[in-house]
Coordinates of C-alpha atoms and ligand atoms in Angstrom, one line a residue:
Chain A
M85 CA 26.8 4.9 -19.3
N86 CA 27.9 7.2 -16.6
R87 CA 31.1 6.1 -14.9
H88 CA 30.6 5.3 -11.2
P89 CA 33.4 6.7 -9.0
I90 CA 34.1 3.2 -7.5
S91 CA 35.0 2.0 -11.0
A92 CA 38.1 4.3 -11.3
P93 CA 40.6 1.5 -11.0
D94 CA 39.0 -0.3 -13.9
F95 CA 40.2 2.6 -16.1
M96 CA 43.8 3.0 -14.7
Q97 CA 46.6 3.7 -17.1
Q98 CA 48.2 0.4 -18.3
A99 CA 51.6 1.4 -16.9
A100 CA 50.2 2.3 -13.5
L101 CA 48.2 -0.9 -13.5
R102 CA 51.2 -3.1 -14.2
D103 CA 53.2 -1.2 -11.5
T104 CA 50.5 -1.8 -9.0
Q105 CA 50.4 -5.5 -9.9
L106 CA 54.1 -5.9 -9.5
S107 CA 54.4 -4.2 -6.2
R108 CA 51.5 -6.2 -4.8
L109 CA 52.8 -9.4 -6.2
R110 CA 56.1 -9.0 -4.6
Q111 CA 54.6 -8.2 -1.2
M112 CA 52.2 -11.1 -1.5
V113 CA 54.9 -13.6 -2.4
G114 CA 56.9 -12.4 0.6
R115 CA 54.0 -12.9 2.9
A116 CA 53.2 -16.3 1.4
Y117 CA 56.8 -17.4 1.7
D118 CA 57.2 -16.3 5.3
N119 CA 53.9 -17.7 6.6
V120 CA 52.8 -20.7 4.6
T121 CA 54.9 -23.8 4.9
L122 CA 53.7 -25.3 1.6
F123 CA 54.6 -22.2 -0.5
R124 CA 58.0 -21.9 1.3
Q125 CA 58.9 -25.6 0.7
R126 CA 58.0 -25.4 -2.9
M127 CA 59.9 -22.2 -3.5
D128 CA 62.9 -23.6 -1.6
A129 CA 62.8 -26.7 -3.8
R130 CA 63.3 -24.4 -6.8
S131 CA 65.9 -22.3 -4.9
L132 CA 63.6 -19.4 -5.3
K133 CA 63.4 -16.5 -2.9
P134 CA 60.7 -13.8 -2.9
A135 CA 63.4 -11.3 -4.0
D136 CA 63.8 -13.2 -7.2
I137 CA 60.4 -12.0 -8.3
R138 CA 61.4 -8.7 -10.1
S139 CA 59.0 -8.5 -13.0
L140 CA 55.5 -9.7 -13.7
A141 CA 56.9 -12.3 -16.1
D142 CA 58.8 -13.7 -13.1
V143 CA 55.5 -15.1 -11.8
R144 CA 56.2 -18.0 -14.1
K145 CA 59.1 -19.1 -11.9
L146 CA 56.6 -19.7 -9.1
P147 CA 55.0 -23.2 -8.5
F148 CA 51.4 -23.8 -9.3
T149 CA 48.8 -24.4 -6.6
V150 CA 45.9 -26.9 -7.2
K151 CA 42.7 -27.7 -5.5
A152 CA 44.3 -30.8 -3.9
D153 CA 46.7 -28.5 -2.1
L154 CA 43.7 -27.0 -0.2
R155 CA 42.4 -30.5 0.6
D156 CA 45.8 -31.8 1.7
T157 CA 46.2 -28.8 4.1
Y158 CA 42.6 -29.0 5.4
P159 CA 41.5 -27.0 7.2
F160 CA 43.9 -24.1 7.9
G161 CA 47.2 -25.2 6.4
L162 CA 47.4 -22.5 3.8
F163 CA 46.5 -19.6 6.1
A164 CA 49.1 -16.8 6.1
S165 CA 47.5 -14.8 8.9
P166 CA 47.1 -15.7 12.6
M167 CA 43.5 -16.6 13.5
K168 CA 43.2 -13.3 15.5
D169 CA 43.4 -11.4 12.2
I170 CA 40.9 -13.7 10.4
V171 CA 37.4 -12.4 10.5
R172 CA 35.6 -14.8 8.2
L173 CA 35.7 -18.4 7.0
H174 CA 33.9 -19.8 4.0
A175 CA 33.9 -23.4 2.7
S176 CA 33.0 -25.1 -0.6
S177 CA 32.7 -28.7 -1.6
G178 CA 35.9 -30.6 -2.1
T179 CA 36.6 -33.9 -3.8
T180 CA 36.4 -36.3 -0.9
G181 CA 33.5 -35.0 1.1
K182 CA 35.7 -32.6 3.1
P183 CA 35.1 -29.0 2.2
I184 CA 37.7 -26.6 1.0
V185 CA 38.1 -23.8 3.6
V186 CA 38.9 -20.2 2.7
A187 CA 39.7 -17.3 5.0
Y188 CA 39.5 -13.5 5.0
T189 CA 41.1 -10.8 7.1
K190 CA 39.3 -7.5 7.5
D191 CA 41.3 -6.1 4.6
D192 CA 40.4 -9.2 2.4
I193 CA 36.7 -8.5 3.1
R194 CA 37.3 -4.9 2.1
V195 CA 38.9 -5.9 -1.2
W196 CA 36.2 -8.4 -1.9
T197 CA 33.5 -5.8 -1.1
E198 CA 35.3 -3.4 -3.5
T199 CA 35.4 -5.9 -6.4
M200 CA 31.7 -6.7 -5.9
M201 CA 30.9 -3.0 -5.8
R202 CA 32.9 -2.6 -9.0
S203 CA 31.1 -5.6 -10.5
F204 CA 27.6 -4.1 -9.8
A205 CA 28.8 -0.7 -11.0
A206 CA 30.0 -2.2 -14.3
C207 CA 26.4 -3.5 -14.8
G208 CA 25.2 0.1 -14.3
L209 CA 23.9 -0.3 -10.7
H210 CA 24.2 2.4 -8.0
E211 CA 22.5 3.9 -5.0
G212 CA 18.8 3.6 -5.3
D213 CA 18.8 0.2 -7.0
I214 CA 16.9 -2.5 -5.3
I215 CA 18.9 -5.7 -5.5
Q216 CA 17.4 -9.1 -4.8
N217 CA 20.2 -11.4 -3.7
A218 CA 19.1 -14.9 -4.4
Y219 CA 22.5 -16.5 -4.1
G220 CA 22.6 -18.8 -1.1
Y221 CA 23.7 -17.2 2.2
G222 CA 26.0 -19.4 4.3
L223 CA 29.3 -21.2 3.8
F224 CA 28.9 -20.6 0.0
T225 CA 30.7 -17.3 -0.9
G226 CA 28.0 -16.2 -3.3
G227 CA 25.4 -14.8 -0.9
L228 CA 27.5 -12.8 1.5
G229 CA 29.9 -11.6 -1.3
A230 CA 27.1 -10.1 -3.3
H231 CA 25.4 -8.8 -0.1
Y232 CA 28.4 -6.8 1.1
G233 CA 29.1 -5.4 -2.4
A234 CA 25.5 -4.3 -3.0
E235 CA 25.1 -2.8 0.4
S236 CA 28.4 -0.9 0.3
L237 CA 27.4 0.5 -3.1
G238 CA 24.4 2.1 -1.4
A239 CA 21.8 -0.1 -3.1
T240 CA 18.9 -1.6 -1.2
V241 CA 19.6 -5.3 -0.6
I242 CA 16.9 -7.9 -0.3
P243 CA 18.8 -10.9 1.3
I244 CA 16.3 -13.5 0.2
S245 CA 18.8 -16.2 -0.4
G246 CA 18.0 -19.2 -2.7
G247 CA 14.8 -21.2 -3.1
N248 CA 11.1 -20.6 -2.7
T249 CA 10.3 -19.5 -6.2
E250 CA 6.9 -18.1 -5.5
R251 CA 8.2 -15.8 -2.8
Q252 CA 11.0 -14.7 -5.0
L253 CA 8.6 -13.7 -7.7
M254 CA 6.2 -12.0 -5.2
V255 CA 9.1 -9.9 -3.7
M256 CA 10.5 -9.1 -7.2
K257 CA 7.1 -7.7 -8.3
D258 CA 5.9 -6.1 -5.0
F259 CA 9.2 -4.5 -4.0
G260 CA 10.0 -3.1 -7.4
V261 CA 13.3 -5.0 -7.7
T262 CA 15.7 -3.5 -10.3
A263 CA 18.5 -6.1 -10.2
I264 CA 18.8 -9.8 -9.2
C265 CA 21.7 -12.0 -8.3
C266 CA 21.3 -15.8 -8.9
T267 CA 22.3 -18.6 -11.2
P268 CA 21.2 -18.1 -14.8
S269 CA 19.4 -21.4 -14.8
Y270 CA 17.4 -20.4 -11.7
F271 CA 16.4 -17.1 -13.4
L272 CA 15.1 -19.0 -16.4
H273 CA 13.1 -21.1 -13.9
L274 CA 11.7 -17.9 -12.4
I275 CA 10.7 -16.7 -15.9
D276 CA 8.8 -20.0 -16.4
Q277 CA 7.1 -19.8 -13.1
S278 CA 6.2 -16.1 -13.5
Q279 CA 3.8 -17.0 -16.3
Q280 CA 1.8 -19.3 -14.0
M281 CA 1.6 -16.5 -11.4
G282 CA 0.4 -14.1 -14.0
I283 CA 3.5 -11.9 -13.8
D284 CA 4.9 -10.3 -17.0
M285 CA 8.7 -10.2 -16.5
K286 CA 9.0 -7.9 -19.4
K287 CA 7.0 -5.2 -17.6
L288 CA 8.9 -5.2 -14.3
P289 CA 11.5 -2.5 -13.4
L290 CA 14.3 -5.2 -13.5
R291 CA 17.3 -3.8 -15.3
A292 CA 20.2 -6.1 -14.5
G293 CA 20.8 -9.8 -13.7
I294 CA 24.1 -10.7 -12.2
F295 CA 24.4 -14.3 -13.1
G296 CA 27.1 -16.7 -12.1
A297 CA 28.1 -19.8 -10.2
E298 CA 27.6 -22.1 -13.1
P299 CA 28.6 -22.2 -16.8
W300 CA 26.0 -20.7 -19.2
T301 CA 25.7 -19.7 -22.8
E302 CA 24.8 -16.9 -25.2
G303 CA 21.7 -18.9 -26.0
M304 CA 20.6 -18.7 -22.4
R305 CA 21.3 -15.0 -22.4
E306 CA 19.2 -14.4 -25.5
R307 CA 16.3 -16.2 -23.9
I308 CA 16.6 -14.4 -20.6
E309 CA 16.8 -11.0 -22.3
A310 CA 13.9 -11.8 -24.7
E311 CA 11.6 -13.0 -21.9
S312 CA 12.4 -10.4 -19.3
S313 CA 13.2 -6.7 -19.0
L314 CA 16.8 -7.1 -17.8
K315 CA 20.2 -7.3 -19.3
A316 CA 22.0 -10.5 -18.3
Y317 CA 25.6 -10.1 -17.1
D318 CA 28.1 -12.9 -16.5
I319 CA 30.0 -12.7 -13.2
Y320 CA 33.0 -14.9 -12.5
G321 CA 34.7 -15.9 -9.3
L322 CA 35.7 -18.8 -7.1
S323 CA 36.1 -19.2 -3.4
E324 CA 39.8 -20.2 -3.6
I325 CA 40.6 -16.8 -5.0
I326 CA 38.0 -14.7 -3.2
G327 CA 34.5 -15.7 -4.2
P328 CA 32.3 -13.9 -6.8
G329 CA 33.8 -10.6 -8.1
V330 CA 37.0 -11.8 -9.8
G331 CA 35.6 -10.6 -13.1
I332 CA 32.4 -9.2 -14.6
E333 CA 31.0 -8.2 -17.9
C334 CA 30.5 -4.5 -18.7
E335 CA 27.5 -3.0 -20.6
H336 CA 29.0 -4.4 -23.8
Q337 CA 28.7 -8.0 -22.7
C338 CA 31.8 -9.1 -24.6
G339 CA 33.9 -11.0 -22.2
L340 CA 34.5 -10.6 -18.5
H341 CA 36.8 -7.8 -17.3
I342 CA 39.1 -9.3 -14.6
F343 CA 39.9 -6.9 -11.7
E344 CA 43.6 -7.1 -12.6
D345 CA 44.7 -4.8 -9.8
Y346 CA 43.8 -7.6 -7.4
F347 CA 44.1 -10.7 -9.5
L348 CA 47.0 -11.7 -11.9
V349 CA 45.8 -13.6 -14.9
E350 CA 47.7 -16.2 -16.9
I351 CA 46.3 -18.6 -19.5
I352 CA 48.3 -21.8 -19.8
D353 CA 48.1 -25.0 -21.8
P354 CA 46.8 -27.5 -19.3
Q355 CA 49.0 -30.3 -20.7
T356 CA 52.4 -28.5 -21.1
L357 CA 51.7 -25.9 -18.4
E358 CA 53.3 -23.3 -20.7
P359 CA 51.6 -19.9 -21.4
V360 CA 49.5 -19.7 -24.5
P361 CA 49.4 -16.6 -26.8
D362 CA 46.7 -14.0 -26.1
G363 CA 43.4 -14.9 -27.6
Q364 CA 44.2 -18.6 -27.6
E365 CA 42.2 -21.0 -25.5
G366 CA 43.8 -22.4 -22.3
E367 CA 43.3 -22.9 -18.6
L368 CA 42.9 -19.8 -16.5
V369 CA 45.5 -19.5 -13.7
L370 CA 45.0 -16.8 -11.1
T371 CA 47.3 -15.3 -8.5
T372 CA 45.8 -13.2 -5.7
L373 CA 47.7 -9.9 -5.4
S374 CA 46.3 -8.5 -2.2
K375 CA 45.0 -11.5 -0.2
H376 CA 46.4 -11.7 3.4
A377 CA 44.6 -14.5 5.1
M378 CA 45.0 -17.0 2.3
P379 CA 47.1 -15.9 -0.6
M380 CA 47.0 -18.1 -3.8
I381 CA 49.9 -18.4 -6.0
R382 CA 49.3 -19.5 -9.6
Y383 CA 46.0 -21.3 -8.7
R384 CA 44.9 -23.6 -11.5
T385 CA 41.2 -22.9 -11.8
R386 CA 40.6 -25.7 -14.4
D387 CA 38.3 -23.2 -16.2
I388 CA 39.0 -23.1 -19.9
T389 CA 38.9 -19.6 -21.5
A390 CA 41.0 -17.1 -23.5
L391 CA 42.4 -13.7 -22.8
Y392 CA 41.3 -10.8 -25.0
P393 CA 44.1 -8.2 -24.8
E394 CA 42.4 -5.6 -27.1
P395 CA 40.7 -2.6 -25.4
C396 CA 37.0 -2.8 -24.7
H397 CA 34.5 -0.2 -26.0
C398 CA 33.7 0.7 -22.5
G399 CA 37.2 2.1 -22.0
R400 CA 38.3 -0.2 -19.2
T401 CA 41.9 -0.9 -19.2
I402 CA 41.5 -4.1 -17.2
R403 CA 41.6 -7.0 -19.7
R404 CA 38.8 -9.4 -20.5
I405 CA 38.6 -13.2 -20.6
R406 CA 36.1 -15.2 -22.7
R407 CA 33.0 -16.6 -21.0
I408 CA 33.9 -19.8 -19.2
G409 CA 32.2 -22.7 -21.1
R410 CA 33.9 -25.8 -19.8
R411 CA 36.5 -27.1 -17.4
S412 CA 39.7 -29.0 -17.8
D413 CA 38.7 -31.7 -15.4
D414 CA 35.3 -33.3 -15.0
M415 CA 34.1 -31.5 -11.9
F416 CA 30.6 -30.3 -12.7
I417 CA 28.6 -27.4 -11.3
I418 CA 25.0 -28.1 -10.5
R419 CA 22.7 -25.5 -9.1
G420 CA 25.8 -23.5 -8.1
V421 CA 27.4 -26.4 -6.2
N422 CA 30.7 -28.0 -7.3
V423 CA 30.4 -31.7 -7.6
F424 CA 33.1 -34.2 -8.4
P425 CA 32.5 -37.7 -9.7
S426 CA 34.8 -38.9 -6.9
Q427 CA 32.2 -37.7 -4.3
I428 CA 29.5 -39.7 -6.0
E429 CA 31.9 -42.6 -5.9
A430 CA 32.5 -42.2 -2.2
A431 CA 28.8 -42.1 -1.6
L432 CA 28.1 -45.3 -3.5
L433 CA 30.9 -47.0 -1.8
R434 CA 29.6 -46.1 1.6
V435 CA 26.2 -47.8 0.9
E436 CA 27.3 -50.8 -1.1
G437 CA 30.8 -51.5 0.4
T438 CA 32.1 -52.2 -3.1
L439 CA 32.0 -49.8 -6.0
P440 CA 29.2 -50.6 -8.5
H441 CA 29.5 -49.5 -12.1
Y442 CA 27.8 -46.1 -12.4
V443 CA 27.4 -43.1 -14.6
I444 CA 26.4 -39.6 -13.8
V445 CA 24.0 -38.1 -16.3
L446 CA 23.4 -34.4 -16.4
T447 CA 20.4 -33.0 -18.1
R448 CA 18.5 -29.7 -18.2
E449 CA 14.8 -29.9 -17.7
Q450 CA 12.7 -26.8 -17.7
D451 CA 16.0 -24.9 -17.5
L452 CA 16.9 -26.5 -14.2
D453 CA 19.9 -28.8 -14.0
Q454 CA 19.1 -32.4 -13.2
V455 CA 21.5 -35.1 -12.1
E456 CA 20.7 -38.8 -12.5
V457 CA 23.1 -41.3 -11.2
Q458 CA 22.6 -44.7 -12.9
V459 CA 23.9 -47.6 -10.9
E460 CA 24.2 -51.1 -12.1
V461 CA 22.5 -53.7 -10.0
T462 CA 24.9 -56.3 -8.6
P463 CA 23.9 -59.8 -7.3
D464 CA 24.8 -58.7 -3.8
F465 CA 22.2 -56.0 -3.7
F466 CA 19.6 -57.5 -5.9
S467 CA 16.4 -58.7 -4.2
D468 CA 13.2 -60.4 -5.4
E469 CA 11.4 -57.8 -3.3
V470 CA 10.5 -54.3 -4.8
R471 CA 10.7 -52.8 -1.4
V472 CA 14.3 -53.8 -0.8
L473 CA 15.4 -52.3 -4.1
E474 CA 13.5 -49.1 -3.4
E475 CA 15.2 -48.8 -0.1
L476 CA 18.5 -49.2 -1.7
Q477 CA 17.7 -46.4 -4.1
K478 CA 16.7 -44.2 -1.1
K479 CA 19.9 -45.0 0.7
L480 CA 22.0 -44.1 -2.3
V481 CA 20.1 -40.8 -2.8
H482 CA 20.6 -39.9 0.9
S483 CA 24.3 -40.9 0.9
I484 CA 25.0 -38.8 -2.2
E485 CA 23.1 -35.8 -0.7
S486 CA 25.0 -36.0 2.5
I487 CA 28.4 -35.9 0.7
T488 CA 27.7 -33.5 -2.1
G489 CA 24.9 -31.4 -0.7
I490 CA 22.7 -31.9 -3.7
R491 CA 19.7 -34.2 -4.2
V492 CA 20.0 -36.4 -7.2
A493 CA 17.9 -39.1 -8.8
V494 CA 19.2 -42.6 -8.6
R495 CA 18.2 -45.1 -11.3
L496 CA 19.0 -48.8 -10.9
V497 CA 20.0 -50.3 -14.3
A498 CA 20.8 -53.8 -15.5
P499 CA 24.3 -55.1 -15.3
K500 CA 26.7 -54.4 -18.1
T501 CA 24.5 -51.7 -19.6
I502 CA 26.8 -48.8 -18.7
Q503 CA 29.3 -48.2 -21.4
R504 CA 32.9 -49.1 -20.6
S505 CA 35.8 -47.9 -22.6
E506 CA 39.0 -49.9 -22.2
G507 CA 37.7 -51.4 -19.0
K508 CA 37.2 -47.9 -17.5
A509 CA 33.7 -46.5 -17.6
K510 CA 33.0 -43.0 -18.5
R511 CA 31.7 -41.5 -15.3
L512 CA 30.1 -38.3 -16.5
L513 CA 27.6 -37.8 -19.4
D514 CA 26.8 -34.2 -19.8
K515 CA 23.6 -34.0 -21.9
R516 CA 22.9 -30.4 -21.0
K517 CA 22.5 -28.3 -24.2
M518 CA 24.8 -25.4 -23.6
Chain B
M255 CA 5.3 -77.5 -1.4
K256 CA 8.6 -75.5 -1.3
L257 CA 9.8 -74.3 -4.6
Q258 CA 12.9 -72.5 -5.8
Q259 CA 12.0 -69.3 -7.5
L260 CA 14.4 -67.3 -9.8
S261 CA 14.2 -63.5 -9.8
V262 CA 15.7 -61.5 -12.5
F263 CA 16.3 -57.7 -12.5
L264 CA 14.8 -55.8 -15.5
E265 CA 15.0 -52.2 -16.4
N266 CA 11.6 -50.7 -17.2
A267 CA 12.2 -50.4 -20.9
P268 CA 10.8 -52.0 -24.0
G269 CA 12.3 -55.4 -24.9
Q270 CA 13.8 -56.1 -21.5
L271 CA 11.8 -59.2 -21.0
Q272 CA 13.1 -60.7 -24.2
L273 CA 16.7 -61.5 -23.0
P274 CA 15.9 -63.9 -20.2
I275 CA 13.0 -65.5 -21.8
D276 CA 14.9 -66.2 -25.1
A277 CA 17.9 -67.5 -23.1
L278 CA 15.7 -70.0 -21.3
A279 CA 13.9 -71.1 -24.6
K280 CA 17.3 -71.7 -26.3
A281 CA 18.4 -73.8 -23.4
G282 CA 15.2 -75.8 -23.6
I283 CA 14.1 -74.9 -20.1
N284 CA 10.4 -74.9 -19.6
I285 CA 8.8 -72.1 -17.7
V286 CA 6.1 -73.3 -15.3
T287 CA 4.9 -69.9 -14.5
L288 CA 6.1 -66.3 -14.2
S289 CA 5.1 -63.1 -12.6
L290 CA 6.3 -59.6 -13.2
A291 CA 6.5 -56.9 -10.5
D292 CA 7.3 -53.5 -11.8
T293 CA 7.8 -49.9 -10.7
E294 CA 8.2 -46.8 -12.7
Q295 CA 11.9 -47.4 -12.9
F296 CA 12.6 -51.1 -12.8
G297 CA 10.9 -54.5 -12.8
I298 CA 11.5 -57.9 -11.2
L299 CA 10.8 -61.0 -13.2
R300 CA 9.9 -64.0 -11.0
L301 CA 10.1 -67.4 -12.5
I302 CA 9.2 -70.9 -11.6
V303 CA 11.1 -73.3 -14.0
E304 CA 11.6 -77.0 -14.3
D305 CA 15.4 -76.9 -13.6
P306 CA 16.2 -73.9 -11.4
Q307 CA 20.0 -74.6 -11.1
K308 CA 20.4 -74.9 -14.9
A309 CA 18.2 -71.9 -15.5
Q310 CA 20.2 -69.8 -13.1
A311 CA 23.5 -70.7 -14.9
V312 CA 21.9 -69.9 -18.3
L313 CA 20.5 -66.5 -17.2
E314 CA 23.8 -65.5 -15.5
K315 CA 25.7 -66.4 -18.6
V316 CA 23.7 -63.9 -20.7
G317 CA 24.4 -61.2 -18.1
C318 CA 21.2 -61.3 -15.9
V319 CA 21.3 -60.6 -12.2
V320 CA 19.6 -63.6 -10.7
K321 CA 18.5 -64.4 -7.2
V322 CA 17.1 -67.7 -6.0
T323 CA 14.5 -67.7 -3.2
D324 CA 12.4 -70.3 -1.5
V325 CA 8.7 -69.8 -2.1
L326 CA 5.7 -71.9 -1.1
A327 CA 3.2 -73.3 -3.7
I328 CA 0.0 -74.0 -1.9
E329 CA -3.0 -75.7 -3.3
V330 CA -6.0 -73.6 -2.5
A331 CA -9.4 -75.2 -2.2
D332 CA -11.7 -74.1 -5.0
Q333 CA -14.4 -72.8 -2.6
P334 CA -15.3 -69.6 -0.8
G335 CA -12.9 -68.9 2.1
G336 CA -10.0 -71.0 0.7
L337 CA -7.5 -68.1 0.6
S338 CA -9.0 -66.5 3.7
H339 CA -8.1 -69.6 5.8
I340 CA -4.4 -69.4 4.7
L341 CA -4.2 -65.7 5.4
N342 CA -5.7 -66.2 8.8
V343 CA -3.1 -68.8 9.7
V344 CA 0.0 -66.9 8.6
G345 CA -1.4 -63.7 10.0
K346 CA -1.8 -65.2 13.4
A347 CA 1.8 -66.6 13.2
G348 CA 3.0 -63.0 12.6
L349 CA 4.3 -63.8 9.2
N350 CA 4.4 -61.3 6.3
I351 CA 3.4 -62.1 2.8
E352 CA 5.9 -60.2 0.6
Y353 CA 4.0 -61.0 -2.5
M354 CA 1.9 -63.8 -4.1
Y355 CA 0.7 -65.0 -7.5
A356 CA -1.3 -67.8 -8.9
F357 CA -0.9 -70.5 -11.5
T358 CA -2.5 -73.8 -12.6
E359 CA -0.5 -77.0 -12.4
K360 CA -0.8 -78.6 -15.8
R361 CA -0.7 -82.3 -14.9
S362 CA -3.3 -82.1 -12.1
G363 CA -5.2 -79.0 -13.3
K364 CA -5.2 -77.7 -9.7
G365 CA -5.0 -74.1 -8.8
L366 CA -1.8 -73.2 -6.9
L367 CA -0.9 -70.0 -5.2
V368 CA 2.8 -69.1 -4.9
F369 CA 3.6 -67.2 -1.7
R370 CA 6.7 -65.4 -0.8
F371 CA 6.7 -65.3 3.0
S372 CA 9.2 -63.4 5.1
D373 CA 10.1 -66.8 6.5
S374 CA 9.1 -69.9 4.4
D375 CA 9.9 -72.5 7.1
A376 CA 8.0 -70.8 9.7
A377 CA 5.0 -70.5 7.3
I378 CA 5.2 -74.2 6.5
A379 CA 5.2 -75.0 10.3
A380 CA 2.3 -72.7 10.9
L381 CA 0.2 -74.2 8.1
Q382 CA 0.9 -77.8 9.1
T383 CA -0.1 -77.1 12.7
A384 CA -3.3 -75.5 11.5
N385 CA -4.3 -78.4 9.3
Ligands
ZN272 ZN1 34.1 -3.4 -21.2

């Protein structure tokens, strides 16, 4: 594969890469300390000054940041730049119905655009490619992140956003699309629907699928690649760090290269919080090295992976992590949206006043993720009239949708039918075959 | 005649009816009549029994969700227009029939219709006035 000029930093000499990382880390810690109260307080509590960060290993002296910190400082408490320098806000779902807000300066957007360009380039895309961007445009970082990267690469972007499967397929075929960005489960759905529309996905000019925003498996990749003409690439990212474009697979599809010149990788044991040896499984912790508007220090992603230190066949010096299969807490990702059991809980509480026993069941039907919330009927809400119970169901569906942003099915079940373990019920049953 | 009806929540799955019916049988409670309303997802078992208070306790003990509601059992004349008359009266009074079902009273052999009105007392008043 020809190396795209934008990919040059992917192949930087190790020594130069580590030097770049260290100098960026020190500057970023200085900015975070000077401008973000939370970071300053936590460092002060450890008698730590930015000047104490003298090597990359010194990052371990710094305190961790967790999702709750973003929630507690909602909306702008972690910003390190004045609003006049912030050119973009995005938001994703949080644990209590309030979103998590993230911010970008012009330079942050430039970096994000660059990592997305390098992501596309790693999948062999360049000028002349026609990229169908089916990630949602809006507060979600997926749509605009992919858009800027693809456009800056010189590719032709079709900003179709999510949904409307028939139109997606029509555009894909009629416009001669060569690459698509969407969730892998949505692409499988497109494959299924294409047969009904008489479109042979194996005969389209599609070369690359940039799939992310949800966990997926080698099995799904095999099916996608067997039933369409494209190669399926896994992209990784999260809004708290930048959005999509933290890491991407190269043509060898053997783990995701992290753009280490912008993101510092650690893998820790989620229990002891100590680093684990290379190659061993643990929780991914990321530190942003260049972010201005909202720097993140040792952010615990809750994603479970492993670091592959050995060089890749592609020649990139930036290291790889294993595909993310699961998370260390029970947040689940459904159709690209982060959902927490606590959000479902808040929604049920809002309708019923007290919390009924419930369980969230995740299944995958026709390659689309489905959520069913089973709720035990209580004497307070039981009625001899079908209509009343059906209305209760509708209210629950609506309440959950308004808090999580996703539409789920609600099933009323008999009392004491949901399994309890030591008095505490298991809230999440993931029956998706991954 | 005002009766107390017991309603029991059922999941729409095989064997669900067994639990409440067995519990009542074991407690020696006679079921006068029953009706089952079901949707794709759940069902509601409605029961007229000889001893509603005891039945409620028995059912709750085995884990059922039970609701007691007043219903009206009305004798319907065995001739054309019998039901039509009743519907006419309650319709004029602006009362809704949420649901209804029929059974035969054993001792008298008379046909009875069980009505669940939106307001039982108002329905009784309207029917008494009409007769
Ligand atoms: Zn590679």
